[in-house]
Coordinates of C-alpha atoms in Angstrom, one line a residue:
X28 CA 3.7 -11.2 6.1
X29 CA 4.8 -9.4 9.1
X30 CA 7.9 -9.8 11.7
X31 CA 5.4 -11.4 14.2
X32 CA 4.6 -14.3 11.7
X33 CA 8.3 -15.3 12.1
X34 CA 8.2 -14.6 16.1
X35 CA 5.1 -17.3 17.1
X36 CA 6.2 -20.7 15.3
X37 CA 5.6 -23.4 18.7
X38 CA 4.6 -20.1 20.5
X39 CA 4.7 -21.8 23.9
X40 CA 1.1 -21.4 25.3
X41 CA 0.3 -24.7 25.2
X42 CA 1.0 -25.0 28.9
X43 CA -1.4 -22.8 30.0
X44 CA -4.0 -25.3 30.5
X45 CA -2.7 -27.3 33.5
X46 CA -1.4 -23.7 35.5
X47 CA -2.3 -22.8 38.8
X48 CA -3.2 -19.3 39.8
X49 CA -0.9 -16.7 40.4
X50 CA -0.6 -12.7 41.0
X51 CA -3.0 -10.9 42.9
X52 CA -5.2 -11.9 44.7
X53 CA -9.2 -10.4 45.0
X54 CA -12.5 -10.6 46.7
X55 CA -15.6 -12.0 44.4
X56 CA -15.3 -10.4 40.9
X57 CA -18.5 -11.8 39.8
X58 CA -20.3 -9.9 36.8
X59 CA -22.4 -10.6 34.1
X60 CA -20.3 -8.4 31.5
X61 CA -17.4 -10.3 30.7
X62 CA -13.9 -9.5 30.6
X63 CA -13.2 -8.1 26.7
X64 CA -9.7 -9.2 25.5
X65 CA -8.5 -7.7 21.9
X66 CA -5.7 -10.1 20.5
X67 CA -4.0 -10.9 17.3
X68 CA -4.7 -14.2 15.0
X69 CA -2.1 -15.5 12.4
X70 CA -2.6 -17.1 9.3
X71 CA -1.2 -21.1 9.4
X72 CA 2.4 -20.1 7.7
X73 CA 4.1 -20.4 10.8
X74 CA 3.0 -23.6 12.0
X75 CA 1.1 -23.8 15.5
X76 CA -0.5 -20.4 15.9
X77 CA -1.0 -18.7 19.6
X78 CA -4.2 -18.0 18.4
X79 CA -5.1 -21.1 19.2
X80 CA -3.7 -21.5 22.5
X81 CA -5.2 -18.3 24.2
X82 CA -8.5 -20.3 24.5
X83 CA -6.6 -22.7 26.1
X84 CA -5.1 -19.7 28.3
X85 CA -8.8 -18.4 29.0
X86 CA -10.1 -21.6 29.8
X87 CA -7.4 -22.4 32.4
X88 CA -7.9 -18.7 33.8
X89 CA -11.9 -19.0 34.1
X90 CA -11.8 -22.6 35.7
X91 CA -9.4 -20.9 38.3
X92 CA -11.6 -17.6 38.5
X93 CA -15.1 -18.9 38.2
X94 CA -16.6 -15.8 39.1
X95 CA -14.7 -14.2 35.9
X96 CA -15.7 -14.9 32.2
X97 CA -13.5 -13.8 29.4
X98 CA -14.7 -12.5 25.8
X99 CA -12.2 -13.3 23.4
X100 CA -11.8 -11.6 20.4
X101 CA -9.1 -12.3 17.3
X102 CA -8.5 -9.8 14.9
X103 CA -5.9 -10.5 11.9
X104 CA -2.7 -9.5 13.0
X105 CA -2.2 -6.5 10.0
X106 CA -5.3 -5.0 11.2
X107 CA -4.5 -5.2 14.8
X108 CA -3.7 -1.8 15.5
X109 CA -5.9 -0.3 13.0
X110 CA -9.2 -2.2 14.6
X111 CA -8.5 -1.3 18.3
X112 CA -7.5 2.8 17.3
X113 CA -11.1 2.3 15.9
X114 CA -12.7 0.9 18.9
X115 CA -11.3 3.4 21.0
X116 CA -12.2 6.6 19.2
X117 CA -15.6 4.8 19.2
X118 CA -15.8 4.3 22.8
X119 CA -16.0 0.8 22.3
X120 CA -12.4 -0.2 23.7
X121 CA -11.5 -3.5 25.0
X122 CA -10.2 -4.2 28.5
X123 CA -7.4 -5.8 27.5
X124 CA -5.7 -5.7 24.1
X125 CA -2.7 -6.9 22.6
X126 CA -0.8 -3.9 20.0
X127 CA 2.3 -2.6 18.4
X128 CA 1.4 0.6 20.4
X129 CA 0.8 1.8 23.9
X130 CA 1.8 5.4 23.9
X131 CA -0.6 6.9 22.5
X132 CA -3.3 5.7 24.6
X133 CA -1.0 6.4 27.8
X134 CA -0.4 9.9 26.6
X135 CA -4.3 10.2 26.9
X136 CA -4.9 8.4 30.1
X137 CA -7.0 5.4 28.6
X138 CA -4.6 3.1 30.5
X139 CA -4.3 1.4 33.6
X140 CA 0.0 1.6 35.0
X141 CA 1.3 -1.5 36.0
X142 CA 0.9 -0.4 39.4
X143 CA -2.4 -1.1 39.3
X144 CA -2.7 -4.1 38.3
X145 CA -0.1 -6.5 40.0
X146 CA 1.1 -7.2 43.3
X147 CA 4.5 -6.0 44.0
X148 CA 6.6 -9.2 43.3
X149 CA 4.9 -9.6 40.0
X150 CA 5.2 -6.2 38.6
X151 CA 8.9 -6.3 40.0
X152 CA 9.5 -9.7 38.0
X153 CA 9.8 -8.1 34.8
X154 CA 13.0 -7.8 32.8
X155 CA 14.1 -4.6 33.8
X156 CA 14.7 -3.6 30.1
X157 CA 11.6 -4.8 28.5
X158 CA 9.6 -2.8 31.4
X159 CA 11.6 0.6 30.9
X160 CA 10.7 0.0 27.3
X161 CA 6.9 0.0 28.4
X162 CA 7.2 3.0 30.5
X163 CA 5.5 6.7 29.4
X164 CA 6.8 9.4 32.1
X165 CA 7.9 6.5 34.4
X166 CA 4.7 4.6 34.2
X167 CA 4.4 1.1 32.3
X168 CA 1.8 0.9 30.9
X169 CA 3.0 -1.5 28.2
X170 CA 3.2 -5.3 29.4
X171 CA 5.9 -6.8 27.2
X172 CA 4.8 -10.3 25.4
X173 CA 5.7 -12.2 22.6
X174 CA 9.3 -11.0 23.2
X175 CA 12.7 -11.7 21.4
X176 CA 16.3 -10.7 20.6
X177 CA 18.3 -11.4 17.3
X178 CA 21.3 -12.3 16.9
X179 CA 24.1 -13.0 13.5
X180 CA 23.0 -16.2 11.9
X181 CA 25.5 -17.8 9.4
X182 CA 25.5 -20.9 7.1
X183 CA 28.5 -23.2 8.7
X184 CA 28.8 -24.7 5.2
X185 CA 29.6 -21.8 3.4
X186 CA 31.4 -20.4 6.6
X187 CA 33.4 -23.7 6.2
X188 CA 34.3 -23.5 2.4
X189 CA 35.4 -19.8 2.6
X190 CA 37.6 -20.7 5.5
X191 CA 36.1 -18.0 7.6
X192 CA 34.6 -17.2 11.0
X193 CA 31.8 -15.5 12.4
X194 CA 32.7 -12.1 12.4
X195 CA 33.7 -10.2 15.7
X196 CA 33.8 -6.4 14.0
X197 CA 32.7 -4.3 11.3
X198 CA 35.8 -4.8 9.5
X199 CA 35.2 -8.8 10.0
X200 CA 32.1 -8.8 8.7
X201 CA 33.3 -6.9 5.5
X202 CA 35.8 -9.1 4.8
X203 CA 33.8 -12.3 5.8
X204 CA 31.2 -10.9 2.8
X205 CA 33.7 -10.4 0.5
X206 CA 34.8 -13.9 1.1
X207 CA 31.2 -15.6 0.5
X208 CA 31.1 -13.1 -2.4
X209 CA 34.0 -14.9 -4.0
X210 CA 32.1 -18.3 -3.7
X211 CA 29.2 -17.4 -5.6
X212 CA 26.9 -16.5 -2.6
X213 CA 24.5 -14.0 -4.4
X214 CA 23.9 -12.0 -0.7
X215 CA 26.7 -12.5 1.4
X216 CA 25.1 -10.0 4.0
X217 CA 21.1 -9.9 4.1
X218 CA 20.5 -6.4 5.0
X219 CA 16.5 -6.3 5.6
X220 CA 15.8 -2.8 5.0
X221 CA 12.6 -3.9 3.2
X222 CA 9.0 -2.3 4.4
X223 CA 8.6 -5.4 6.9
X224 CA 11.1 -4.4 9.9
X225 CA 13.5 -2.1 8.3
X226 CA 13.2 0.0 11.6
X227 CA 14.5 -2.8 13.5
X228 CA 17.8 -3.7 10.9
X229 CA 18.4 -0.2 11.0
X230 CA 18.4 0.3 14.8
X231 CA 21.0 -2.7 15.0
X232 CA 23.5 -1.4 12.9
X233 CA 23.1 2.4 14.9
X234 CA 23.3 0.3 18.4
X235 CA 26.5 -1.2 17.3
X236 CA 28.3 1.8 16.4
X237 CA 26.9 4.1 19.8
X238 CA 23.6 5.3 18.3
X239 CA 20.2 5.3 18.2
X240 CA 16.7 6.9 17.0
X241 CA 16.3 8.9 19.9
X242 CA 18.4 10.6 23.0
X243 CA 17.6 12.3 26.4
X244 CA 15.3 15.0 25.1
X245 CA 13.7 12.5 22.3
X246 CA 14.3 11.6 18.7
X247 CA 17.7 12.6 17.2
X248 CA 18.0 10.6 13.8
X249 CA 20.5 12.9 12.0
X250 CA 23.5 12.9 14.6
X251 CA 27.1 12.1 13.2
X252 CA 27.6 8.5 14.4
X253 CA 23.5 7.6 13.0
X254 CA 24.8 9.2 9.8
X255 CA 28.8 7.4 9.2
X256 CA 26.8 4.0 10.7
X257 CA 24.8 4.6 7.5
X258 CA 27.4 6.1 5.1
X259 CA 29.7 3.3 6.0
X260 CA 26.8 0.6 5.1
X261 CA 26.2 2.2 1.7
X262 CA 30.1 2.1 0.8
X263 CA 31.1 -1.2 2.2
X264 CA 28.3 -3.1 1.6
X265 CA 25.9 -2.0 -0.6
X266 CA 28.0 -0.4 -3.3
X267 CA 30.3 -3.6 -3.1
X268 CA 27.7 -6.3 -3.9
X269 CA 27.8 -7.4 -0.5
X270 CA 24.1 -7.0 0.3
X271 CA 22.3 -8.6 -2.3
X272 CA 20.8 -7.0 -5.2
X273 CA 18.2 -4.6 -3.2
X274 CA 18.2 -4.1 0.5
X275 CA 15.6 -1.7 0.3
X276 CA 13.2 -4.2 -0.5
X277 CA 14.4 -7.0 1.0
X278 CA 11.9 -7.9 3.7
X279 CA 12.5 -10.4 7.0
X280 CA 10.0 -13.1 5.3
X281 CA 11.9 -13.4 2.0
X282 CA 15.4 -13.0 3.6
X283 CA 14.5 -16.2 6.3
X284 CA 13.7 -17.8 3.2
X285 CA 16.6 -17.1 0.9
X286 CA 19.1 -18.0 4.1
X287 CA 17.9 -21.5 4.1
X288 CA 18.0 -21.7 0.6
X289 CA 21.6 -21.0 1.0
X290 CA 21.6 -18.1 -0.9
X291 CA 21.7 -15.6 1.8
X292 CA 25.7 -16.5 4.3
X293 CA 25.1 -14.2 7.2
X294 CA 21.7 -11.8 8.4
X295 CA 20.3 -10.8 11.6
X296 CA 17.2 -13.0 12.5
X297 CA 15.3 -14.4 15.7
X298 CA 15.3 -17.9 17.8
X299 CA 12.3 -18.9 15.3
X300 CA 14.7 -19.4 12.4
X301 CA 16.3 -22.1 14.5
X302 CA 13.0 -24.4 14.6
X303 CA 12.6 -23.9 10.3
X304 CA 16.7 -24.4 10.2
X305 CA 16.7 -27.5 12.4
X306 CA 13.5 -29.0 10.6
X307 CA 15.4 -28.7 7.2
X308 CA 18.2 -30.0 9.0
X309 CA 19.9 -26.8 7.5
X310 CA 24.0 -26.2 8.7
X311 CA 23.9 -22.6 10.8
X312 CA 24.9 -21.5 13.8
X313 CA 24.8 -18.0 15.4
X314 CA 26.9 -15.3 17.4
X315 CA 25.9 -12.0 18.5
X316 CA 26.1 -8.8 16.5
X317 CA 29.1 -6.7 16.8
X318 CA 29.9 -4.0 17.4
X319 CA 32.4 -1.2 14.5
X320 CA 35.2 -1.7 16.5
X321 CA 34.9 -5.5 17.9
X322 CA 32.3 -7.0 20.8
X323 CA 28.8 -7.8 21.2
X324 CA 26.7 -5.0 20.4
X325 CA 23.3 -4.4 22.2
X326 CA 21.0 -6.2 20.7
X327 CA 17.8 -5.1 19.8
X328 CA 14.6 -5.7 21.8
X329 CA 11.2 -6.6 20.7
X330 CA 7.8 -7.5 21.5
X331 CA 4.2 -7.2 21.2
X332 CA 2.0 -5.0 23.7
X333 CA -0.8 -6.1 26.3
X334 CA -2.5 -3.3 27.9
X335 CA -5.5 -2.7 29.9
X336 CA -8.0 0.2 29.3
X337 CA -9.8 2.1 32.4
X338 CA -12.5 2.9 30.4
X339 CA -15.1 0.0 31.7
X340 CA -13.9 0.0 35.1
X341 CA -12.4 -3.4 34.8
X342 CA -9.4 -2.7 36.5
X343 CA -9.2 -5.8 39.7
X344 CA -10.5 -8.3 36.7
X345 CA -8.0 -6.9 34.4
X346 CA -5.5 -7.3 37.0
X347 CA -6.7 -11.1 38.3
X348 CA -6.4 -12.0 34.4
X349 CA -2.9 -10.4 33.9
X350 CA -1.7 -11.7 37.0
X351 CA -2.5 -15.2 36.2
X352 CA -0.7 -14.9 32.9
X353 CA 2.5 -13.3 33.9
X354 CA 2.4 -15.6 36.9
X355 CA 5.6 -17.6 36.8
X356 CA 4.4 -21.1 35.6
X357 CA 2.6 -19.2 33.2
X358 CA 5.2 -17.3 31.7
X359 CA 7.5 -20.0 31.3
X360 CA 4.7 -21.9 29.8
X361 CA 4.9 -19.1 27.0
X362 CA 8.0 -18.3 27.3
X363 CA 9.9 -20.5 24.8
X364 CA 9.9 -23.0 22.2
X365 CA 12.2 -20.7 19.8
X366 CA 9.6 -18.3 19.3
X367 CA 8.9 -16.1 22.2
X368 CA 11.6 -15.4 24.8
X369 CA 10.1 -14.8 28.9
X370 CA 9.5 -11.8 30.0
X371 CA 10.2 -12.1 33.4
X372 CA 13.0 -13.1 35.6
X373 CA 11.5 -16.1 37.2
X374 CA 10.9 -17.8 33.6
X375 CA 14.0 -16.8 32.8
X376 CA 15.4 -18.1 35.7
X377 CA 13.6 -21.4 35.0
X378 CA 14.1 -21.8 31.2
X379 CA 18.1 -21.0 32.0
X380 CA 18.2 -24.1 33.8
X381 CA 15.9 -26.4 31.6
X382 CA 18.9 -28.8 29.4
X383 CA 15.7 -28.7 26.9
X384 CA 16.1 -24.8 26.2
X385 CA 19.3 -25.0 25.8
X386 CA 19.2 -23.3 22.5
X387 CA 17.4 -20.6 23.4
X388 CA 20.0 -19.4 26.3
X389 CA 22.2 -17.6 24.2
X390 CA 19.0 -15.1 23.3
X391 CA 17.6 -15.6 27.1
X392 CA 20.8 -14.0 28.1
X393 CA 20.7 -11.0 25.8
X394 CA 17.4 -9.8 27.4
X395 CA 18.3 -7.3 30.2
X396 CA 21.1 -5.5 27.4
X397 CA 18.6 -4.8 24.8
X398 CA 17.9 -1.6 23.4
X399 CA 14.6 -0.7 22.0
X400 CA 12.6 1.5 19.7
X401 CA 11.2 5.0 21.1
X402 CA 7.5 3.0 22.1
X403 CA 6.9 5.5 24.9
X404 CA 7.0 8.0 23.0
X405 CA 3.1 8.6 21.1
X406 CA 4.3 9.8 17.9
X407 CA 6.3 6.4 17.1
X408 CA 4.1 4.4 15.1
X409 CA 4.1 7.5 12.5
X410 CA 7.9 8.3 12.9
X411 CA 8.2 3.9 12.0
X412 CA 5.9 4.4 9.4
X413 CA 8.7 7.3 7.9
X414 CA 11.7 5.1 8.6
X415 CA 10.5 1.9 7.1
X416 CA 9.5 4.0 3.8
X417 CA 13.5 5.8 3.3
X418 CA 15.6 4.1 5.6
X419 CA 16.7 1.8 2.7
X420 CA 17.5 5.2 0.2
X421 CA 19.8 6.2 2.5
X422 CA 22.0 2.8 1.6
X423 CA 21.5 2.5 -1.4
X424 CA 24.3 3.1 -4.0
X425 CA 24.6 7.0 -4.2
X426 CA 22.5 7.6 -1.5
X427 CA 22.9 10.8 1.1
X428 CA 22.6 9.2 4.4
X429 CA 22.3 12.7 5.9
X430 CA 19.7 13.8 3.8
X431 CA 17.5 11.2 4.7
X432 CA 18.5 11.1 8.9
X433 CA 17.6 14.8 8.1
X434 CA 14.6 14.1 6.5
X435 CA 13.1 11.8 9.2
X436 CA 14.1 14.8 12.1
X437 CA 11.5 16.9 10.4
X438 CA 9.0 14.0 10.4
X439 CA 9.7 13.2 14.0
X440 CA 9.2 17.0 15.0
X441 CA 6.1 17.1 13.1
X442 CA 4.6 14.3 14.4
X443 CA 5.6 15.4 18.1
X444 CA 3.3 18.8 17.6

């Protein structure tokens, strides 16, 4: 299973139905081809699945667009990005798709900029950082959805008996691991450095301590703060017993799991494990991720990818479609429910003041400070692929963090010719 299987439990689409229009605004866009729309399906692990809600979404659209029909296509999420790369070499790409990626296609001019497809209020309402993130040479390109932002999750029991509290530092959060340690807890810290979304526990732990995968001039893995961030993971919590027995293969699915089996204290998770933790009426709470020396630390951002393709000509239906979903009672409409956080201001705005998300403010408010992972640049899905496979041997006990930050420079500049 995937990060995105943990990131769509109650995926809040189920809204969509009773929305009015919204966005642009266009003369009759009557065809007899319709509209091709790419998107991901889930298998039934996580509960209500947004697969099932998008024809929900596309019925609501065409009953408010008559003169627009919509082809909707599911394609298993692990295949996602494999099936459209396919379609597009092919000349066979969808008008609309949903993808890890948007870069490469933007690099080649296959995509329409935001620019052209909304209305100046709607392409303004975007969080700020999520639409940077979708940006290639100061175009988006990439529509943000399915969005979130961890934070620290802790078991309050455990928390309780070690007579500790959730750690505002590095040095903290040491010593709050060697406490559960002490009690028995088998992983007092779950560090997911497993092939699922090791690029995104890596990238916390660098934002926290000034660093990152990339800088001005692009990726720069092997600088000294990237490589003591690491060093200073391998010797206080790996080579301690603080981390569980192998963080380079613990994954995101296995450590939700473990946490509400109690035998994971403290991890870095999303607003989804709230819904599983509240179901099992399980004791946690959370707090956000700090930074070496004491604070919040930027947290990281994330998200799925819409785009739309010029290559059919699509672009005012492409744009009436879009519109309606990032409309404002649309978004909000997906925009919650401890899965997916809004992706614009106004759902913010209007799941800040709903009692009923109260939960999910905490995350809401993270949103304009997060950091993200190079997407604009085109050689990032196989720079991910080379992080995920040896980010965890730099950690692990007798590991050379420098080596390996070295290691994934020479990947990067590969990749980039």
């Amino acid at each position: 299973m995937r990060r995105r299987q943990f990131l769509l439990h109650a995926a809040g689409l189920s809204g969509a139905a009773a929305l009015g229009t919204a966005g642009l605004t266009a003369c009759s866009a009557a065809t007899d081809t319709p509209l091709k729309l790419l998107v991901a399906s889930y298998d039934d692990s996580v509960g209500s699945s947004i697969g099932d809600q998008w024809d929900k979404v596309v019925a609501a659209f065409e009953k408010a667009h008559p003169d627009v029909r919509v082809a909707l296509e599911r394609v298993p999420f692990a295949k996602l990005d494999q099936t459209l790369a396919r379609r597009v070499k092919d000349g066979d790409a969808p008008d609309i798709a949903q993808s890890n990626f948007f870069a490469p296609y933007a690099e080649e001019d296959r995509l329409y900029g935001a620019d052209d497809l909304f209305d100046v209020r709607t392409e303004g309402d975007f969080i700020r950082s999520y639409a940077e993130a979708g940006m290639v040479d100061r175009v988006q390109y990439g529509l943000p959805f399915l969005a979130s932002t961890p934070r620290l999750f802790y078991n309050k029991a455990l928390f309780k008996q070690a007579r500790v509290k959730a750690p505002r530092s590095w040095a903290e959060l040491h010593d709050v691991a060697k406490a559960l340690k002490a009690l028995g807890v088998p992983t007092p810290y779950g560090l997911q450095l497993g092939p699922e979304a090791a690029e995104d526990e890596a990238l916390a732990w660098l934002l926290a301590d000034g660093g990152g995968y990339s800088g001005l001039t692009g990726y720069d893995f092997a600088s000294p703060g990237n490589i003591d961030t690491l060093t200073w993971l391998r010797d206080n919590l790996v080579a301690q017993g603080l981390a569980g027995p192998d963080p380079a293969k613990l994954t995101r699915t296995d450590a939700y799991a473990q946490f509400l089996r109690g035998r994971i204290g403290m991890m870095i998770a999303h607003p989804v494990l709230m819904g599983a933790a509240d179901r099992a009426k399980f004791p946690y709470a959370h707090a956000p991720f700090p930074k070496k020396l004491g604070g919040a630390a930027p947290p990281v951002g994330l998200n799925d990818w819409l785009m739309a393709f010029k290559r059919n000509g699509r672009r005012e239906q492409c744009g009436m479609f879009l519109s309606y979903l990032y409309g404002s009672e649309s978004a909000v409409a997906y925009g919650g429910g401890q899965s997916a956080l809004p992706v614009t201001g106004s759902a913010s705005d209007a799941l800040r003041k709903d009692p009923g998300q109260r939960p999910m403010w905490d995350f809401i408010d993270q949103m304009p400070q997060a950091r993200f992972q190079p997407t604009n640049l085109g050689s990032w899905p196989e720079v991910r692929a080379a992080v995920r496979e040896r980010i965890g041997e730099a950690v692990a006990e007798g590991g050379d963090p420098k080596a390996v930050l070295e290691s994934l420079d020479v990947t990067a500049v590969q990749a980039e010719r």
